[in-house]
């Protein structure tokens, strides 16, 4: 899974990113201190020492602040995980490593996953079909794993890596939602069931179509 080098951002973009990070970090500290539901956008603006207009210009709702922080964390986690993934011998083991890392991260952030997922589902596409908000990076990671598995002859190639990754992402979402709805459930077990379903299908042994 090569990681192509991206051009270095210019000064204006670096400053914009610093502002986004500052606002998201300030919001998250308030969420942790006061509780997510209790925090208002006005409190976030005041704590971050910016005008309400500046805050709303970058983040229209507090769920967007949460998404920015989560996506930053996920990007860093994915980069740290790449060497371990390269050491795995096949697609199934690489995907299992990713899913177990996702389970660990999700368990640490369970209190915020409900609002985050609702926000992400509400901002998937604009009317013109474009993305309404930045993505988490999971689809790109899944697509890279699938493309590598296809190149190695481990996965079917009649469906594109992009299409398979799209389906896998919704299986991932379904497992998360089921786990959130079942107190005491094991997210690792939910993800292991997802892995089996994606790799082996739902047909009983000997009854595959």
PDB file of N, CA and C in Angstrom, residues 27 47 125 154:
ATOM      1  N   UNK A  27     -13.036  22.706  21.614  1.00  0.00           N
ATOM      2  CA  UNK A  27     -14.359  22.103  21.773  1.00  0.00           C
ATOM      3  C   UNK A  27     -14.270  20.780  22.516  1.00  0.00           C
ATOM      4  N   UNK A  47     -14.337  30.250  24.594  1.00  0.00           N
ATOM      5  CA  UNK A  47     -13.170  29.559  25.123  1.00  0.00           C
ATOM      6  C   UNK A  47     -12.005  29.601  24.129  1.00  0.00           C
ATOM      7  N   UNK A 125     -23.630  13.447   1.077  1.00  0.00           N
ATOM      8  CA  UNK A 125     -23.631  14.025  -0.265  1.00  0.00           C
ATOM      9  C   UNK A 125     -24.466  15.297  -0.314  1.00  0.00           C
ATOM     10  N   UNK A 154      -6.246 -12.773  -3.997  1.00  0.00           N
ATOM     11  CA  UNK A 154      -6.975 -13.206  -2.806  1.00  0.00           C
ATOM     12  C   UNK A 154      -8.435 -12.764  -2.810  1.00  0.00           C
TER      13      UNK A 154
END
